[in-house]
PDB file of C-alpha atoms in Angstrom:
ATOM      1  CA  MET A 506       0.000   0.000   0.000  1.00 47.00           C
ATOM      2  CA  ILE A 507       1.365   3.401  -0.972  1.00 47.00           C
ATOM      3  CA  ALA A 508       0.621   6.450   1.133  1.00 45.00           C
ATOM      4  CA  LEU A 509       0.112   9.726  -0.662  1.00 41.00           C
ATOM      5  CA  GLN A 510       1.388  12.863   0.928  1.00 42.00           C
ATOM      6  CA  ALA A 511      -0.200  16.166   0.030  1.00 40.00           C
ATOM      7  CA  SER A 512       1.684  19.394   0.126  1.00 37.00           C
ATOM      8  CA  THR A 513       0.330  22.858  -0.430  1.00 37.00           C
ATOM      9  CA  SER A 514       2.427  25.883  -1.061  1.00 36.00           C
ATOM     10  CA  TYR A 515       1.409  29.382  -1.997  1.00 34.00           C
ATOM     11  CA  ALA A 516       3.378  31.929  -3.908  1.00 38.00           C
ATOM     12  CA  VAL A 517       2.220  35.499  -4.076  1.00 38.00           C
ATOM     13  CA  GLY A 518       3.979  37.993  -6.234  1.00 39.00           C
ATOM     14  CA  PHE A 519       3.179  41.412  -7.554  1.00 35.00           C
ATOM     15  CA  SER A 520       4.950  44.394  -8.919  1.00 38.00           C
ATOM     16  CA  ILE A 521       4.567  47.953  -7.770  1.00 39.00           C
ATOM     17  CA  SER A 522       6.119  49.410 -10.888  1.00 39.00           C
ATOM     18  CA  SER A 523       2.677  49.940 -12.422  1.00 40.00           C
ATOM     19  CA  LEU A 524       1.780  52.132  -9.483  1.00 44.00           C
ATOM     20  CA  ALA A 525       4.588  54.571 -10.121  1.00 44.00           C
ATOM     21  CA  PRO A 526       3.473  58.190 -10.333  1.00 48.00           C
ATOM     22  CA  PRO A 527       2.666  59.382 -13.846  1.00 48.00           C
ATOM     23  CA  THR A 528       5.274  61.355 -15.634  1.00 49.00           C
ATOM     24  CA  PRO A 529       4.575  65.059 -15.652  1.00 51.00           C
ATOM     25  CA  PRO A 530       3.262  66.400 -18.945  1.00 50.00           C
ATOM     26  CA  SER A 531       5.855  67.884 -21.231  1.00 49.00           C
ATOM     27  CA  ARG A 532       5.704  71.510 -22.212  1.00 55.00           C
ATOM     28  CA  ASP A 533       4.627  70.518 -25.704  1.00 52.00           C
ATOM     29  CA  ARG A 534       1.591  68.475 -24.607  1.00 53.00           C
ATOM     30  CA  HIS A 535      -1.563  70.001 -23.148  1.00 46.00           C
ATOM     31  CA  LEU A 536      -4.876  68.392 -22.322  1.00 45.00           C
ATOM     32  CA  ILE A 537      -7.954  70.518 -22.713  1.00 47.00           C
ATOM     33  CA  PHE A 538     -11.408  69.353 -21.736  1.00 46.00           C
ATOM     34  CA  ALA A 539     -14.387  71.401 -22.807  1.00 52.00           C
ATOM     35  CA  LYS A 540     -18.096  70.842 -22.571  1.00 64.00           C
ATOM     36  CA  VAL A 541     -19.582  71.221 -26.024  1.00 74.00           C
ATOM     37  CA  GLU A 542     -23.097  72.578 -26.046  1.00 90.00           C
ATOM     38  CA  PRO A 543     -25.147  71.348 -29.018  1.00 95.00           C
ATOM     39  CA  THR A 544     -26.686  73.850 -31.399  1.00 95.00           C
ATOM     40  CA  ALA A 545     -30.338  74.745 -30.908  1.00 95.00           C
ATOM     41  CA  LYS A 546     -31.052  73.425 -34.405  1.00 97.00           C
ATOM     42  CA  SER A 547     -29.588  69.989 -33.595  1.00 97.00           C
ATOM     43  CA  VAL A 548     -31.503  69.793 -30.311  1.00 98.00           C
ATOM     44  CA  GLU A 549     -34.720  70.571 -32.191  1.00 98.00           C
ATOM     45  CA  VAL A 550     -33.934  67.998 -34.901  1.00 98.00           C
ATOM     46  CA  MET A 551     -33.228  65.297 -32.309  1.00 98.00           C
ATOM     47  CA  ARG A 552     -36.296  66.275 -30.259  1.00 98.00           C
ATOM     48  CA  LYS A 553     -38.549  65.890 -33.307  1.00 98.00           C
ATOM     49  CA  PHE A 554     -36.830  62.645 -34.309  1.00 98.00           C
ATOM     50  CA  SER A 555     -37.293  61.236 -30.780  1.00 98.00           C
ATOM     51  CA  GLU A 556     -40.988  62.102 -30.700  1.00 98.00           C
ATOM     52  CA  GLN A 557     -41.582  60.598 -34.137  1.00 98.00           C
ATOM     53  CA  TYR A 558     -39.641  57.416 -33.372  1.00 98.00           C
ATOM     54  CA  ALA A 559     -41.424  56.960 -30.029  1.00 98.00           C
ATOM     55  CA  ARG A 560     -44.803  57.124 -31.793  1.00 98.00           C
ATOM     56  CA  ARG A 561     -43.670  54.843 -34.623  1.00 98.00           C
ATOM     57  CA  SER A 562     -42.138  52.227 -32.301  1.00 98.00           C
ATOM     58  CA  ASP A 563     -44.929  52.404 -29.681  1.00 98.00           C
ATOM     59  CA  THR A 564     -42.431  53.389 -26.980  1.00 98.00           C
ATOM     60  CA  TYR A 565     -42.538  56.130 -24.371  1.00 98.00           C
ATOM     61  CA  PHE A 566     -40.163  58.590 -22.760  1.00 98.00           C
ATOM     62  CA  CYS A 567     -38.909  58.065 -19.244  1.00 98.00           C
ATOM     63  CA  VAL A 568     -41.172  59.253 -16.436  1.00 98.00           C
ATOM     64  CA  ASP A 569     -38.226  61.493 -15.436  1.00 97.00           C
ATOM     65  CA  LYS A 570     -38.056  63.963 -18.329  1.00 97.00           C
ATOM     66  CA  GLY A 571     -34.529  64.888 -17.211  1.00 97.00           C
ATOM     67  CA  VAL A 572     -33.348  61.520 -18.545  1.00 97.00           C
ATOM     68  CA  THR A 573     -35.035  62.166 -21.885  1.00 98.00           C
ATOM     69  CA  SER A 574     -33.620  65.693 -22.073  1.00 98.00           C
ATOM     70  CA  VAL A 575     -30.029  64.686 -21.352  1.00 97.00           C
ATOM     71  CA  VAL A 576     -30.133  61.903 -23.940  1.00 98.00           C
ATOM     72  CA  ILE A 577     -31.621  64.182 -26.618  1.00 98.00           C
ATOM     73  CA  LYS A 578     -28.955  66.810 -25.943  1.00 98.00           C
ATOM     74  CA  GLY A 579     -26.253  64.129 -26.071  1.00 97.00           C
ATOM     75  CA  LEU A 580     -27.538  62.905 -29.427  1.00 98.00           C
ATOM     76  CA  ALA A 581     -27.614  66.495 -30.699  1.00 98.00           C
ATOM     77  CA  GLU A 582     -24.039  67.089 -29.526  1.00 97.00           C
ATOM     78  CA  HIS A 583     -22.856  63.992 -31.377  1.00 97.00           C
ATOM     79  CA  LYS A 584     -24.815  65.049 -34.459  1.00 97.00           C
ATOM     80  CA  ASP A 585     -22.924  68.370 -34.374  1.00 97.00           C
ATOM     81  CA  THR A 586     -19.472  66.954 -33.637  1.00 97.00           C
ATOM     82  CA  LEU A 587     -19.578  63.589 -35.435  1.00 97.00           C
ATOM     83  CA  GLY A 588     -22.238  64.105 -38.083  1.00 97.00           C
ATOM     84  CA  ALA A 589     -24.338  61.251 -36.656  1.00 98.00           C
ATOM     85  CA  PRO A 590     -26.543  60.779 -33.566  1.00 98.00           C
ATOM     86  CA  LEU A 591     -24.202  58.339 -31.823  1.00 98.00           C
ATOM     87  CA  CYS A 592     -25.631  56.926 -28.594  1.00 97.00           C
ATOM     88  CA  PRO A 593     -24.379  59.223 -25.789  1.00 97.00           C
ATOM     89  CA  CYS A 594     -24.799  56.610 -23.062  1.00 95.00           C
ATOM     90  CA  ARG A 595     -21.949  54.310 -24.026  1.00 96.00           C
ATOM     91  CA  HIS A 596     -18.164  54.513 -23.836  1.00 96.00           C
ATOM     92  CA  TYR A 597     -16.237  54.390 -27.105  1.00 97.00           C
ATOM     93  CA  ASP A 598     -12.525  54.101 -27.759  1.00 96.00           C
ATOM     94  CA  ASP A 599     -13.050  56.073 -30.961  1.00 97.00           C
ATOM     95  CA  LYS A 600     -16.375  57.869 -31.383  1.00 97.00           C
ATOM     96  CA  ALA A 601     -15.714  58.847 -34.996  1.00 96.00           C
ATOM     97  CA  ILE A 602     -15.193  55.226 -36.061  1.00 97.00           C
ATOM     98  CA  GLU A 603     -18.292  54.097 -34.139  1.00 97.00           C
ATOM     99  CA  ALA A 604     -20.382  56.835 -35.778  1.00 97.00           C
ATOM    100  CA  GLN A 605     -19.188  55.709 -39.232  1.00 97.00           C
ATOM    101  CA  GLN A 606     -20.025  52.072 -38.500  1.00 97.00           C
ATOM    102  CA  GLY A 607     -23.562  53.021 -37.506  1.00 97.00           C
ATOM    103  CA  PHE A 608     -24.342  50.206 -35.053  1.00 98.00           C
ATOM    104  CA  TRP A 609     -24.777  52.620 -32.117  1.00 98.00           C
ATOM    105  CA  ASN A 610     -26.317  55.493 -34.094  1.00 98.00           C
ATOM    106  CA  CYS A 611     -29.796  56.252 -32.787  1.00 98.00           C
ATOM    107  CA  PRO A 612     -31.937  54.286 -33.116  1.00 98.00           C
ATOM    108  CA  CYS A 613     -29.255  51.684 -32.491  1.00 97.00           C
ATOM    109  CA  VAL A 614     -29.432  48.109 -33.722  1.00 98.00           C
ATOM    110  CA  PRO A 615     -30.599  46.684 -30.339  1.00 97.00           C
ATOM    111  CA  MET A 616     -33.448  49.217 -30.314  1.00 98.00           C
ATOM    112  CA  ARG A 617     -34.478  48.509 -33.894  1.00 97.00           C
ATOM    113  CA  GLU A 618     -34.280  44.737 -33.477  1.00 97.00           C
ATOM    114  CA  ARG A 619     -35.468  44.141 -29.895  1.00 97.00           C
ATOM    115  CA  LYS A 620     -36.735  47.496 -28.561  1.00 97.00           C
ATOM    116  CA  GLU A 621     -33.835  47.648 -26.098  1.00 97.00           C
ATOM    117  CA  CYS A 622     -32.727  51.242 -25.521  1.00 97.00           C
ATOM    118  CA  HIS A 623     -29.648  51.418 -23.304  1.00 94.00           C
ATOM    119  CA  CYS A 624     -30.206  55.179 -22.795  1.00 96.00           C
ATOM    120  CA  MET A 625     -33.790  54.799 -21.564  1.00 97.00           C
ATOM    121  CA  LEU A 626     -34.944  57.226 -24.257  1.00 98.00           C
ATOM    122  CA  PHE A 627     -37.387  54.770 -25.824  1.00 98.00           C
ATOM    123  CA  LEU A 628     -39.122  52.567 -23.252  1.00 98.00           C
ATOM    124  CA  THR A 629     -41.732  49.906 -23.856  1.00 98.00           C
ATOM    125  CA  PRO A 630     -45.042  50.390 -21.999  1.00 97.00           C
ATOM    126  CA  GLU A 631     -44.321  47.546 -19.566  1.00 97.00           C
ATOM    127  CA  ASN A 632     -41.015  49.119 -18.450  1.00 97.00           C
ATOM    128  CA  ASP A 633     -41.274  50.392 -14.854  1.00 97.00           C
ATOM    129  CA  PHE A 634     -39.612  53.684 -15.847  1.00 97.00           C
ATOM    130  CA  ALA A 635     -41.832  54.375 -18.860  1.00 98.00           C
ATOM    131  CA  GLY A 636     -43.932  57.487 -18.605  1.00 98.00           C
ATOM    132  CA  GLN A 637     -47.033  58.161 -20.664  1.00 97.00           C
ATOM    133  CA  ASP A 638     -45.532  60.809 -22.928  1.00 98.00           C
ATOM    134  CA  GLN A 639     -44.226  60.538 -26.440  1.00 98.00           C
ATOM    135  CA  THR A 640     -43.588  64.266 -26.627  1.00 98.00           C
ATOM    136  CA  ILE A 641     -41.203  66.687 -24.966  1.00 98.00           C
ATOM    137  CA  SER A 642     -40.949  70.426 -25.517  1.00 98.00           C
ATOM    138  CA  LEU A 643     -37.808  72.469 -26.043  1.00 97.00           C
ATOM    139  CA  GLU A 644     -38.711  74.311 -22.853  1.00 97.00           C
ATOM    140  CA  GLU A 645     -38.769  71.029 -20.890  1.00 97.00           C
ATOM    141  CA  ILE A 646     -35.358  70.165 -22.309  1.00 97.00           C
ATOM    142  CA  ARG A 647     -33.979  73.581 -21.313  1.00 96.00           C
ATOM    143  CA  GLU A 648     -35.490  73.474 -17.820  1.00 96.00           C
ATOM    144  CA  THR A 649     -34.292  69.968 -16.990  1.00 95.00           C
ATOM    145  CA  THR A 650     -30.766  70.474 -18.288  1.00 94.00           C
ATOM    146  CA  THR A 651     -30.032  73.917 -16.898  1.00 89.00           C
ATOM    147  CA  ASN A 652     -26.887  73.947 -14.703  1.00 80.00           C
ATOM    148  CA  MET A 653     -25.698  70.544 -15.915  1.00 74.00           C
TER     149      MET A 653
END
Protein backbone atom coordinates (compact mmCIF):
# COMPACT_ATOMS: atom_id res chain seq x y z
CA MET A 1 0.00 0.00 0.00
CA ILE A 2 1.37 3.40 -0.97
CA ALA A 3 0.62 6.45 1.13
CA LEU A 4 0.11 9.73 -0.66
CA GLN A 5 1.39 12.86 0.93
CA ALA A 6 -0.20 16.17 0.03
CA SER A 7 1.68 19.39 0.13
CA THR A 8 0.33 22.86 -0.43
CA SER A 9 2.43 25.88 -1.06
CA TYR A 10 1.41 29.38 -2.00
CA ALA A 11 3.38 31.93 -3.91
CA VAL A 12 2.22 35.50 -4.08
CA GLY A 13 3.98 37.99 -6.23
CA PHE A 14 3.18 41.41 -7.55
CA SER A 15 4.95 44.39 -8.92
CA ILE A 16 4.57 47.95 -7.77
CA SER A 17 6.12 49.41 -10.89
CA SER A 18 2.68 49.94 -12.42
CA LEU A 19 1.78 52.13 -9.48
CA ALA A 20 4.59 54.57 -10.12
CA PRO A 21 3.47 58.19 -10.33
CA PRO A 22 2.67 59.38 -13.85
CA THR A 23 5.27 61.35 -15.63
CA PRO A 24 4.57 65.06 -15.65
CA PRO A 25 3.26 66.40 -18.94
CA SER A 26 5.86 67.88 -21.23
CA ARG A 27 5.70 71.51 -22.21
CA ASP A 28 4.63 70.52 -25.70
CA ARG A 29 1.59 68.48 -24.61
CA HIS A 30 -1.56 70.00 -23.15
CA LEU A 31 -4.88 68.39 -22.32
CA ILE A 32 -7.95 70.52 -22.71
CA PHE A 33 -11.41 69.35 -21.74
CA ALA A 34 -14.39 71.40 -22.81
CA LYS A 35 -18.10 70.84 -22.57
CA VAL A 36 -19.58 71.22 -26.02
CA GLU A 37 -23.10 72.58 -26.05
CA PRO A 38 -25.15 71.35 -29.02
CA THR A 39 -26.69 73.85 -31.40
CA ALA A 40 -30.34 74.74 -30.91
CA LYS A 41 -31.05 73.42 -34.40
CA SER A 42 -29.59 69.99 -33.59
CA VAL A 43 -31.50 69.79 -30.31
CA GLU A 44 -34.72 70.57 -32.19
CA VAL A 45 -33.93 68.00 -34.90
CA MET A 46 -33.23 65.30 -32.31
CA ARG A 47 -36.30 66.27 -30.26
CA LYS A 48 -38.55 65.89 -33.31
CA PHE A 49 -36.83 62.65 -34.31
CA SER A 50 -37.29 61.24 -30.78
CA GLU A 51 -40.99 62.10 -30.70
CA GLN A 52 -41.58 60.60 -34.14
CA TYR A 53 -39.64 57.42 -33.37
CA ALA A 54 -41.42 56.96 -30.03
CA ARG A 55 -44.80 57.12 -31.79
CA ARG A 56 -43.67 54.84 -34.62
CA SER A 57 -42.14 52.23 -32.30
CA ASP A 58 -44.93 52.40 -29.68
CA THR A 59 -42.43 53.39 -26.98
CA TYR A 60 -42.54 56.13 -24.37
CA PHE A 61 -40.16 58.59 -22.76
CA CYS A 62 -38.91 58.07 -19.24
CA VAL A 63 -41.17 59.25 -16.44
CA ASP A 64 -38.23 61.49 -15.44
CA LYS A 65 -38.06 63.96 -18.33
CA GLY A 66 -34.53 64.89 -17.21
CA VAL A 67 -33.35 61.52 -18.55
CA THR A 68 -35.03 62.17 -21.88
CA SER A 69 -33.62 65.69 -22.07
CA VAL A 70 -30.03 64.69 -21.35
CA VAL A 71 -30.13 61.90 -23.94
CA ILE A 72 -31.62 64.18 -26.62
CA LYS A 73 -28.95 66.81 -25.94
CA GLY A 74 -26.25 64.13 -26.07
CA LEU A 75 -27.54 62.91 -29.43
CA ALA A 76 -27.61 66.50 -30.70
CA GLU A 77 -24.04 67.09 -29.53
CA HIS A 78 -22.86 63.99 -31.38
CA LYS A 79 -24.81 65.05 -34.46
CA ASP A 80 -22.92 68.37 -34.37
CA THR A 81 -19.47 66.95 -33.64
CA LEU A 82 -19.58 63.59 -35.43
CA GLY A 83 -22.24 64.11 -38.08
CA ALA A 84 -24.34 61.25 -36.66
CA PRO A 85 -26.54 60.78 -33.57
CA LEU A 86 -24.20 58.34 -31.82
CA CYS A 87 -25.63 56.93 -28.59
CA PRO A 88 -24.38 59.22 -25.79
CA CYS A 89 -24.80 56.61 -23.06
CA ARG A 90 -21.95 54.31 -24.03
CA HIS A 91 -18.16 54.51 -23.84
CA TYR A 92 -16.24 54.39 -27.10
CA ASP A 93 -12.52 54.10 -27.76
CA ASP A 94 -13.05 56.07 -30.96
CA LYS A 95 -16.38 57.87 -31.38
CA ALA A 96 -15.71 58.85 -35.00
CA ILE A 97 -15.19 55.23 -36.06
CA GLU A 98 -18.29 54.10 -34.14
CA ALA A 99 -20.38 56.84 -35.78
CA GLN A 100 -19.19 55.71 -39.23
CA GLN A 101 -20.03 52.07 -38.50
CA GLY A 102 -23.56 53.02 -37.51
CA PHE A 103 -24.34 50.21 -35.05
CA TRP A 104 -24.78 52.62 -32.12
CA ASN A 105 -26.32 55.49 -34.09
CA CYS A 106 -29.80 56.25 -32.79
CA PRO A 107 -31.94 54.29 -33.12
CA CYS A 108 -29.26 51.68 -32.49
CA VAL A 109 -29.43 48.11 -33.72
CA PRO A 110 -30.60 46.68 -30.34
CA MET A 111 -33.45 49.22 -30.31
CA ARG A 112 -34.48 48.51 -33.89
CA GLU A 113 -34.28 44.74 -33.48
CA ARG A 114 -35.47 44.14 -29.90
CA LYS A 115 -36.73 47.50 -28.56
CA GLU A 116 -33.84 47.65 -26.10
CA CYS A 117 -32.73 51.24 -25.52
CA HIS A 118 -29.65 51.42 -23.30
CA CYS A 119 -30.21 55.18 -22.80
CA MET A 120 -33.79 54.80 -21.56
CA LEU A 121 -34.94 57.23 -24.26
CA PHE A 122 -37.39 54.77 -25.82
CA LEU A 123 -39.12 52.57 -23.25
CA THR A 124 -41.73 49.91 -23.86
CA PRO A 125 -45.04 50.39 -22.00
CA GLU A 126 -44.32 47.55 -19.57
CA ASN A 127 -41.02 49.12 -18.45
CA ASP A 128 -41.27 50.39 -14.85
CA PHE A 129 -39.61 53.68 -15.85
CA ALA A 130 -41.83 54.38 -18.86
CA GLY A 131 -43.93 57.49 -18.61
CA GLN A 132 -47.03 58.16 -20.66
CA ASP A 133 -45.53 60.81 -22.93
CA GLN A 134 -44.23 60.54 -26.44
CA THR A 135 -43.59 64.27 -26.63
CA ILE A 136 -41.20 66.69 -24.97
CA SER A 137 -40.95 70.43 -25.52
CA LEU A 138 -37.81 72.47 -26.04
CA GLU A 139 -38.71 74.31 -22.85
CA GLU A 140 -38.77 71.03 -20.89
CA ILE A 141 -35.36 70.16 -22.31
CA ARG A 142 -33.98 73.58 -21.31
CA GLU A 143 -35.49 73.47 -17.82
CA THR A 144 -34.29 69.97 -16.99
CA THR A 145 -30.77 70.47 -18.29
CA THR A 146 -30.03 73.92 -16.90
CA ASN A 147 -26.89 73.95 -14.70
CA MET A 148 -25.70 70.54 -15.91
